[in-house]
Short mmCIF file of C-alpha atoms in Angstrom, two decimals:
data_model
loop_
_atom_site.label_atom_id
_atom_site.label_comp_id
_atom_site.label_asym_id
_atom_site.label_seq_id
_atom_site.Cartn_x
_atom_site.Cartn_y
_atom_site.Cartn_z
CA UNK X 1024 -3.86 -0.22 -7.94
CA UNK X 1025 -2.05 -0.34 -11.11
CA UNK X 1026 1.36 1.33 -12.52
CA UNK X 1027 4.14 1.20 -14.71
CA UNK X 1028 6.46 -0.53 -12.29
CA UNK X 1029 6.55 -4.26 -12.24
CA UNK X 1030 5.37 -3.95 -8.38
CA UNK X 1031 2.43 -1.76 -9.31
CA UNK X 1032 1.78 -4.89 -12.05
CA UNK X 1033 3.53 -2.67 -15.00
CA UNK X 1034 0.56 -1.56 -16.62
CA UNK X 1035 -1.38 -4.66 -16.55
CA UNK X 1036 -4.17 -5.29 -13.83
CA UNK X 1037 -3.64 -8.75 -14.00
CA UNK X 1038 -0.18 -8.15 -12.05
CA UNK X 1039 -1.05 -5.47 -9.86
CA UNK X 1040 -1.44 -5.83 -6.40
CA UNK X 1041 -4.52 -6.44 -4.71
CA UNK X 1042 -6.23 -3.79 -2.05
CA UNK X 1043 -8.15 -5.10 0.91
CA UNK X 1044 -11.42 -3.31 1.97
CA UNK X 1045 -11.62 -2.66 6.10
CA UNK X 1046 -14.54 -0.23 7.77
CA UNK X 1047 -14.61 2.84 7.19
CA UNK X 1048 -14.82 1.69 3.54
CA UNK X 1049 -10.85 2.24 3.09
CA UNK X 1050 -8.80 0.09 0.69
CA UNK X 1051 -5.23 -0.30 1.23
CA UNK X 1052 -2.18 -2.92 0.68
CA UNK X 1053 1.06 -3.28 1.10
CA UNK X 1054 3.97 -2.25 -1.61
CA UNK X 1055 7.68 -3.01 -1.14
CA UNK X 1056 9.20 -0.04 -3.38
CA UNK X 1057 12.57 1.35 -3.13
CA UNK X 1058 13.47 5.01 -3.76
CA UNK X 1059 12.20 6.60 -6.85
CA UNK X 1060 9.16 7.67 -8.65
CA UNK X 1061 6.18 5.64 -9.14
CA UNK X 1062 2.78 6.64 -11.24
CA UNK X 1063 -0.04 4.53 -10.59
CA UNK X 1064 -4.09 4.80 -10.56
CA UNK X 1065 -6.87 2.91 -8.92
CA UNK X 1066 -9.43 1.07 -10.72
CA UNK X 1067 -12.26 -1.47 -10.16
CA UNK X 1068 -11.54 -4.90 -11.58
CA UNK X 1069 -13.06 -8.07 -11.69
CA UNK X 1070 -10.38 -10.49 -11.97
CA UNK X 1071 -13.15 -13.63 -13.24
CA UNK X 1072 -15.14 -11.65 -15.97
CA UNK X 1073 -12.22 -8.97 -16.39
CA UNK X 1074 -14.64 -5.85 -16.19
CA UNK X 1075 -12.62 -3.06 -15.25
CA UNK X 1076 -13.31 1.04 -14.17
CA UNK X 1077 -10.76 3.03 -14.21
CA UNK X 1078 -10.86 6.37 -12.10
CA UNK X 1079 -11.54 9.46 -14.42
CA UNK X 1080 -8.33 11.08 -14.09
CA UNK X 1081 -6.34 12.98 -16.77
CA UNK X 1082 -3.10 11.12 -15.89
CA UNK X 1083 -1.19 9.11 -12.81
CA UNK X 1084 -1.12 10.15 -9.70
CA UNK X 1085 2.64 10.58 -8.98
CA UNK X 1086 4.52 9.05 -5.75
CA UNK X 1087 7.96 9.83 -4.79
CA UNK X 1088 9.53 7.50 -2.24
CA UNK X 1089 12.68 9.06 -0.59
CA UNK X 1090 16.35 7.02 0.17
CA UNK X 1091 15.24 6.91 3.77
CA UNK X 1092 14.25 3.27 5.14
CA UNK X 1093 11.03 2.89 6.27
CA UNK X 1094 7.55 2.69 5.99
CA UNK X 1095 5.69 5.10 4.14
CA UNK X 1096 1.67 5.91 4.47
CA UNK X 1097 0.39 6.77 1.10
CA UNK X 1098 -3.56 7.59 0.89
CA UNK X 1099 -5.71 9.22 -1.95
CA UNK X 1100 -9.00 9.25 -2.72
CA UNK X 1101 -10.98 7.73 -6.01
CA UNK X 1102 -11.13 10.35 -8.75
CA UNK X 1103 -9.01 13.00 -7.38
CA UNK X 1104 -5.62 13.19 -8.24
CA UNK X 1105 -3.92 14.60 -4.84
CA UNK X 1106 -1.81 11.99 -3.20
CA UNK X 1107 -1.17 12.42 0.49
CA UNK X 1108 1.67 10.33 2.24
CA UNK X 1109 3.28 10.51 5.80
CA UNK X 1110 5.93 8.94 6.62
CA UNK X 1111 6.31 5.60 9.44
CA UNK X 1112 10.09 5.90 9.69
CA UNK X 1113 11.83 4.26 12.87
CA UNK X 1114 15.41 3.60 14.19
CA UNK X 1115 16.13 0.42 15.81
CA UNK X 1116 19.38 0.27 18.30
#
């Protein structure tokens, strides 16, 4: 998962965050991001020998986190360039 904020790794896979795999054969992690917009794509990358695919899209996927706290679910799916997100929001009192 790599974009062009310095969370995403800012462009370089190197510094991008890491997705787990879990059954099902989803990949996910976890992104502390506050509101904004965020581009980013997925790629395959071997860290050691630094062989890297990226997905075969035109251009970024776009995500657009909103000024309310919370948690947001953000899934896509490799090669395609919808984005689908849902949001986890909850009030503590």
């Amino acid at each position: 998962l790599v974009g062009s904020a310095p969370e995403l790794g800012g462009g370089q896979p190197d510094a991008s965050p890491t997705l787990s795999w879990s059954q099902g054969d989803m990949w996910s992690t976890e992104v502390a991001l506050g509101p904004g917009a965020y581009d980013f794509k997925v790629l395959v990358y071997n860290r050691s020998s630094q062989a890297m695919q990226w997905e075969g899209l035109a251009g970024s996927r776009l995500l657009l986190v909103p000024s309310t706290p919370g948690l947001l679910l953000v899934s896509c799916q490799w090669g395609s360039s919808s984005l689908q997100t849902r949001s986890l929001s909850w009030i503590c009192a």
